[in-house]
Amino acid sequence: MPRLAASVTMLFNEWPLLERFEQAARAGFRGVEIQDPYGESKEGIAERVRSHGLAPALMNVSPAAAAVPGREAEFRAGLVRALAYAEAAGCRQLHCLAGVGDGEQAEDAFVANLKWAADEAPAGMRLLIEPLNTRDNPGYFLHGSAQARRILDRVGAANVLLQYDFYHMQIMEGALAATVRAHIDVLAHVQIGGVPGRHEPDQAQEINYPYLLDLLDDLGFGGWVGCEYRPAAGTLAGLGWARPYGIGPPAGDDPA
């Protein structure tokens, strides 16, 4: 059974950020991704996570500059801030966004920044890199699974791992099942969203998510599966796809 985490950046955005944690817990989620917590205090985020019994599955390091030569100081300051938020909330995974760049200099900067970050991270903290599609993110440096694996191999740190988003990689390269099998040894976090549109991962889109989620179970994947999609018609109204996994509108709130 996959462990589903709600992205409180993209889901439950009918409510202010600090109210989304309660809504996620009431819908049955046991984990949350908090991609952008920085508009609130770290103490405020930590209190909402703990008071609703949620596991903080992921935060982002901002700004997106890890692979941008000349912005090393910005990346490092962003990592220090992210580590403080993560420590307060008990989050053990940080996504290091590459940013816009190209060529050998960008890759060298990415590798150097990740090596520095791997040394700075406390014990138990995992740093993740994620390929994004270039249709939604023009010029983004990290855009393929083979490229990500090459960078992980160059960094050579046990605490720097792969974050794999089926939505992005269906757009860029397909072969989702084969890619997961090939990289399961470095796979730390998965994200899902429908193609096209990045809406619910249900039957009205082109990815067979029941098959892929079963595959993750079969491969022994024990990480979180982040629900990072844009609800087509309201978060609660679109949670029907998640009922087999114990997620859905609370009793009395079911829009159906």
CSV table of C-alpha atoms in Angstrom, one decimal:
chain,number,residue,atom,x,y,z
A,1,MET,CA,0.0,0.0,0.0
A,2,PRO,CA,1.6,3.3,-1.0
A,3,ARG,CA,2.1,6.0,1.6
A,4,LEU,CA,0.4,9.0,0.1
A,5,ALA,CA,1.4,12.5,1.1
A,6,ALA,CA,-0.6,15.6,0.1
A,7,SER,CA,1.2,18.5,-1.4
A,8,VAL,CA,-0.1,21.4,0.6
A,9,THR,CA,1.2,23.7,-2.0
A,10,MET,CA,-1.0,22.3,-4.7
A,11,LEU,CA,-3.8,20.6,-2.8
A,12,PHE,CA,-6.3,22.1,-0.4
A,13,ASN,CA,-5.5,25.6,-1.7
A,14,GLU,CA,-9.1,26.5,-1.1
A,15,TRP,CA,-7.8,27.3,2.4
A,16,PRO,CA,-4.8,29.4,3.6
A,17,LEU,CA,-1.6,27.4,4.0
A,18,LEU,CA,-1.7,26.9,7.7
A,19,GLU,CA,-5.3,25.5,7.5
A,20,ARG,CA,-4.4,23.0,4.8
A,21,PHE,CA,-2.7,20.6,7.3
A,22,GLU,CA,-6.0,20.0,9.1
A,23,GLN,CA,-7.8,19.5,5.9
A,24,ALA,CA,-5.2,17.0,4.7
A,25,ALA,CA,-5.4,15.0,8.0
A,26,ARG,CA,-9.2,15.0,7.9
A,27,ALA,CA,-9.1,13.5,4.4
A,28,GLY,CA,-6.9,10.7,5.6
A,29,PHE,CA,-3.5,11.8,4.5
A,30,ARG,CA,-0.7,10.9,7.0
A,31,GLY,CA,2.0,12.8,5.3
A,32,VAL,CA,2.4,16.2,3.6
A,33,GLU,CA,4.8,17.8,1.2
A,34,ILE,CA,5.5,21.4,2.1
A,35,GLN,CA,7.2,22.7,-1.0
A,36,ASP,CA,7.2,26.3,0.0
A,37,PRO,CA,6.9,26.9,3.8
A,38,TYR,CA,8.8,30.1,3.8
A,39,GLY,CA,5.9,32.5,3.9
A,40,GLU,CA,5.2,31.3,7.4
A,41,SER,CA,7.4,30.9,10.5
A,42,LYS,CA,9.2,27.6,10.9
A,43,GLU,CA,7.5,27.4,14.3
A,44,GLY,CA,4.1,27.9,12.8
A,45,ILE,CA,4.7,25.1,10.2
A,46,ALA,CA,6.0,22.8,12.8
A,47,GLU,CA,3.0,23.3,15.1
A,48,ARG,CA,0.5,22.5,12.4
A,49,VAL,CA,2.3,19.4,11.3
A,50,ARG,CA,2.5,18.1,14.8
A,51,SER,CA,-0.9,19.1,16.0
A,52,HIS,CA,-2.5,17.1,13.2
A,53,GLY,CA,-0.3,14.1,13.5
A,54,LEU,CA,1.3,14.5,10.0
A,55,ALA,CA,4.6,13.4,8.8
A,56,PRO,CA,6.5,16.1,6.8
A,57,ALA,CA,7.6,14.2,3.8
A,58,LEU,CA,9.4,16.9,1.8
A,59,MET,CA,10.4,20.5,1.6
A,60,ASN,CA,12.0,22.4,-1.2
A,61,VAL,CA,15.3,24.4,-1.0
A,62,SER,CA,14.6,27.9,-2.4
A,63,PRO,CA,15.8,29.5,-4.6
A,64,ALA,CA,16.1,27.2,-7.6
A,65,ALA,CA,19.8,27.8,-8.1
A,66,ALA,CA,21.8,24.6,-7.4
A,67,ALA,CA,22.9,24.2,-11.1
A,68,VAL,CA,23.4,28.0,-11.8
A,69,PRO,CA,27.0,29.0,-11.9
A,70,GLY,CA,27.6,32.2,-9.9
A,71,ARG,CA,24.7,31.7,-7.6
A,72,GLU,CA,26.4,29.3,-5.2
A,73,ALA,CA,26.0,31.7,-2.2
A,74,GLU,CA,22.2,31.9,-2.9
A,75,PHE,CA,21.9,28.1,-3.0
A,76,ARG,CA,23.9,27.7,0.2
A,77,ALA,CA,21.9,30.3,2.1
A,78,GLY,CA,18.7,28.7,0.9
A,79,LEU,CA,19.9,25.3,2.1
A,80,VAL,CA,20.7,26.7,5.5
A,81,ARG,CA,17.2,28.2,5.8
A,82,ALA,CA,15.6,24.9,4.6
A,83,LEU,CA,17.6,22.9,7.1
A,84,ALA,CA,16.2,25.1,9.9
A,85,TYR,CA,12.6,24.7,8.7
A,86,ALA,CA,13.2,21.0,8.3
A,87,GLU,CA,14.7,20.6,11.7
A,88,ALA,CA,11.8,22.4,13.4
A,89,ALA,CA,9.1,20.3,11.6
A,90,GLY,CA,11.0,17.0,11.7
A,91,CYS,CA,11.3,16.8,7.9
A,92,ARG,CA,14.1,14.5,6.6
A,93,GLN,CA,14.0,15.2,2.9
A,94,LEU,CA,14.9,18.4,1.0
A,95,HIS,CA,14.6,18.8,-2.7
A,96,CYS,CA,17.5,20.8,-4.2
A,97,LEU,CA,16.1,22.5,-7.3
A,98,ALA,CA,18.6,22.8,-10.1
A,99,GLY,CA,17.3,26.0,-11.7
A,100,VAL,CA,17.7,27.2,-15.3
A,101,GLY,CA,21.1,26.3,-16.9
A,102,ASP,CA,22.8,24.3,-19.6
A,103,GLY,CA,26.1,22.6,-20.4
A,104,GLU,CA,29.1,21.4,-18.5
A,105,GLN,CA,29.5,24.5,-16.3
A,106,ALA,CA,25.9,24.0,-15.0
A,107,GLU,CA,26.5,20.4,-14.3
A,108,ASP,CA,29.8,21.1,-12.6
A,109,ALA,CA,28.1,23.7,-10.4
A,110,PHE,CA,25.3,21.3,-9.6
A,111,VAL,CA,27.7,18.5,-8.6
A,112,ALA,CA,29.8,20.9,-6.5
A,113,ASN,CA,26.8,22.4,-4.7
A,114,LEU,CA,25.4,18.9,-4.0
A,115,LYS,CA,28.7,17.7,-2.6
A,116,TRP,CA,28.8,20.7,-0.3
A,117,ALA,CA,25.2,20.2,0.8
A,118,ALA,CA,25.8,16.5,1.4
A,119,ASP,CA,28.5,17.4,3.9
A,120,GLU,CA,26.4,20.1,5.5
A,121,ALA,CA,23.3,18.0,6.0
A,122,PRO,CA,22.9,16.5,9.5
A,123,ALA,CA,22.7,12.7,9.9
A,124,GLY,CA,19.5,11.3,8.6
A,125,MET,CA,18.7,14.1,6.2
A,126,ARG,CA,18.4,13.2,2.5
A,127,LEU,CA,18.9,15.7,-0.3
A,128,LEU,CA,16.9,15.0,-3.5
A,129,ILE,CA,17.2,16.0,-7.1
A,130,GLU,CA,14.3,15.8,-9.5
A,131,PRO,CA,14.1,16.0,-13.3
A,132,LEU,CA,11.4,18.4,-14.5
A,133,ASN,CA,9.7,18.7,-17.9
A,134,THR,CA,10.9,21.6,-20.0
A,135,ARG,CA,7.4,22.3,-21.4
A,136,ASP,CA,6.3,23.6,-18.0
A,137,ASN,CA,9.8,24.7,-17.0
A,138,PRO,CA,11.6,26.1,-20.0
A,139,GLY,CA,15.4,25.9,-19.7
A,140,TYR,CA,15.4,23.8,-16.5
A,141,PHE,CA,18.7,22.1,-16.3
A,142,LEU,CA,17.7,18.7,-14.9
A,143,HIS,CA,15.2,17.2,-17.3
A,144,GLY,CA,15.9,13.4,-17.6
A,145,SER,CA,16.4,10.3,-15.5
A,146,ALA,CA,19.7,9.3,-17.1
A,147,GLN,CA,21.0,12.8,-16.6
A,148,ALA,CA,20.0,12.6,-12.9
A,149,ARG,CA,21.6,9.3,-12.5
A,150,ARG,CA,24.9,10.6,-13.9
A,151,ILE,CA,24.9,13.5,-11.5
A,152,LEU,CA,24.1,11.2,-8.5
A,153,ASP,CA,27.0,9.0,-9.6
A,154,ARG,CA,29.3,12.1,-9.8
A,155,VAL,CA,28.3,13.3,-6.4
A,156,GLY,CA,28.8,9.9,-4.9
A,157,ALA,CA,27.1,10.7,-1.6
A,158,ALA,CA,24.7,8.2,0.1
A,159,ASN,CA,22.5,11.0,1.3
A,160,VAL,CA,21.9,12.5,-2.2
A,161,LEU,CA,19.1,10.6,-4.0
A,162,LEU,CA,16.5,10.7,-6.7
A,163,GLN,CA,13.0,12.3,-6.6
A,164,TYR,CA,11.0,10.9,-9.5
A,165,ASP,CA,7.8,12.6,-10.7
A,166,PHE,CA,5.8,10.4,-13.0
A,167,TYR,CA,4.0,13.5,-14.5
A,168,HIS,CA,7.2,15.2,-15.5
A,169,MET,CA,8.9,12.1,-16.9
A,170,GLN,CA,5.9,10.9,-18.8
A,171,ILE,CA,6.1,14.1,-20.7
A,172,MET,CA,9.9,14.0,-21.2
A,173,GLU,CA,10.6,10.3,-21.8
A,174,GLY,CA,7.9,7.8,-21.0
A,175,ALA,CA,9.1,4.2,-20.1
A,176,LEU,CA,8.0,4.9,-16.5
A,177,ALA,CA,8.0,1.3,-15.2
A,178,ALA,CA,11.4,0.5,-16.8
A,179,THR,CA,12.9,3.6,-15.4
A,180,VAL,CA,11.7,3.0,-11.9
A,181,ARG,CA,13.1,-0.6,-12.0
A,182,ALA,CA,16.4,0.7,-13.2
A,183,HIS,CA,16.8,3.3,-10.5
A,184,ILE,CA,15.0,1.8,-7.6
A,185,ASP,CA,18.3,1.7,-5.7
A,186,VAL,CA,18.5,5.5,-5.6
A,187,LEU,CA,14.8,6.3,-5.5
A,188,ALA,CA,13.9,8.1,-2.3
A,189,HIS,CA,10.6,10.0,-3.2
A,190,VAL,CA,7.9,9.7,-5.9
A,191,GLN,CA,5.3,12.2,-7.1
A,192,ILE,CA,2.2,11.7,-9.1
A,193,GLY,CA,-0.1,13.8,-11.3
A,194,GLY,CA,-2.2,13.3,-14.4
A,195,VAL,CA,-1.1,13.7,-17.9
A,196,PRO,CA,-2.2,15.9,-19.6
A,197,GLY,CA,-3.2,18.8,-17.4
A,198,ARG,CA,-1.5,17.8,-14.2
A,199,HIS,CA,-4.9,17.1,-12.6
A,200,GLU,CA,-6.0,14.0,-10.6
A,201,PRO,CA,-4.1,10.8,-11.2
A,202,ASP,CA,-7.3,9.0,-12.1
A,203,GLN,CA,-8.6,7.1,-15.1
A,204,ALA,CA,-9.2,10.3,-17.2
A,205,GLN,CA,-5.6,10.6,-18.2
A,206,GLU,CA,-2.9,8.6,-19.8
A,207,ILE,CA,-0.8,7.1,-17.0
A,208,ASN,CA,-1.8,3.8,-15.4
A,209,TYR,CA,-1.3,4.7,-11.8
A,210,PRO,CA,-2.8,1.6,-10.2
A,211,TYR,CA,-0.2,-0.4,-12.1
A,212,LEU,CA,2.7,1.9,-11.2
A,213,LEU,CA,1.8,2.1,-7.5
A,214,ASP,CA,1.5,-1.7,-7.3
A,215,LEU,CA,4.9,-1.9,-9.0
A,216,LEU,CA,6.4,0.4,-6.3
A,217,ASP,CA,5.0,-2.0,-3.7
A,218,ASP,CA,6.4,-5.0,-5.6
A,219,LEU,CA,9.9,-3.4,-5.7
A,220,GLY,CA,9.8,-2.8,-2.0
A,221,PHE,CA,9.7,1.0,-2.2
A,222,GLY,CA,9.1,2.3,1.2
A,223,GLY,CA,9.1,6.1,0.6
A,224,TRP,CA,6.4,8.6,0.3
A,225,VAL,CA,4.3,9.1,-2.9
A,226,GLY,CA,3.6,12.8,-3.1
A,227,CYS,CA,0.2,13.9,-4.6
A,228,GLU,CA,1.4,17.0,-6.4
A,229,TYR,CA,-1.3,17.8,-8.9
A,230,ARG,CA,-3.8,20.6,-9.6
A,231,PRO,CA,-7.4,19.6,-8.6
A,232,ALA,CA,-9.6,20.0,-11.6
A,233,ALA,CA,-12.7,21.0,-9.6
A,234,GLY,CA,-11.7,21.3,-6.0
A,235,THR,CA,-9.5,19.1,-3.8
A,236,LEU,CA,-12.2,17.1,-2.0
A,237,ALA,CA,-14.3,16.6,-5.1
A,238,GLY,CA,-11.3,15.0,-6.9
A,239,LEU,CA,-10.2,12.5,-4.2
A,240,GLY,CA,-12.3,9.6,-5.5
A,241,TRP,CA,-9.2,8.1,-7.2
A,242,ALA,CA,-7.6,7.8,-3.7
A,243,ARG,CA,-10.3,5.8,-2.0
A,244,PRO,CA,-8.6,2.5,-2.5
A,245,TYR,CA,-5.7,3.9,-0.5
A,246,GLY,CA,-7.7,5.1,2.4
A,247,ILE,CA,-8.0,8.7,1.3
A,248,GLY,CA,-11.2,10.7,0.7
A,249,PRO,CA,-13.5,13.5,1.8
A,250,PRO,CA,-14.3,13.3,5.6
A,251,ALA,CA,-17.8,12.0,6.5
A,252,GLY,CA,-20.3,14.8,6.0
A,253,ASP,CA,-17.9,16.7,3.6
A,254,ASP,CA,-18.2,14.3,0.7
A,255,PRO,CA,-19.1,16.5,-2.3
A,256,ALA,CA,-20.7,13.5,-4.1
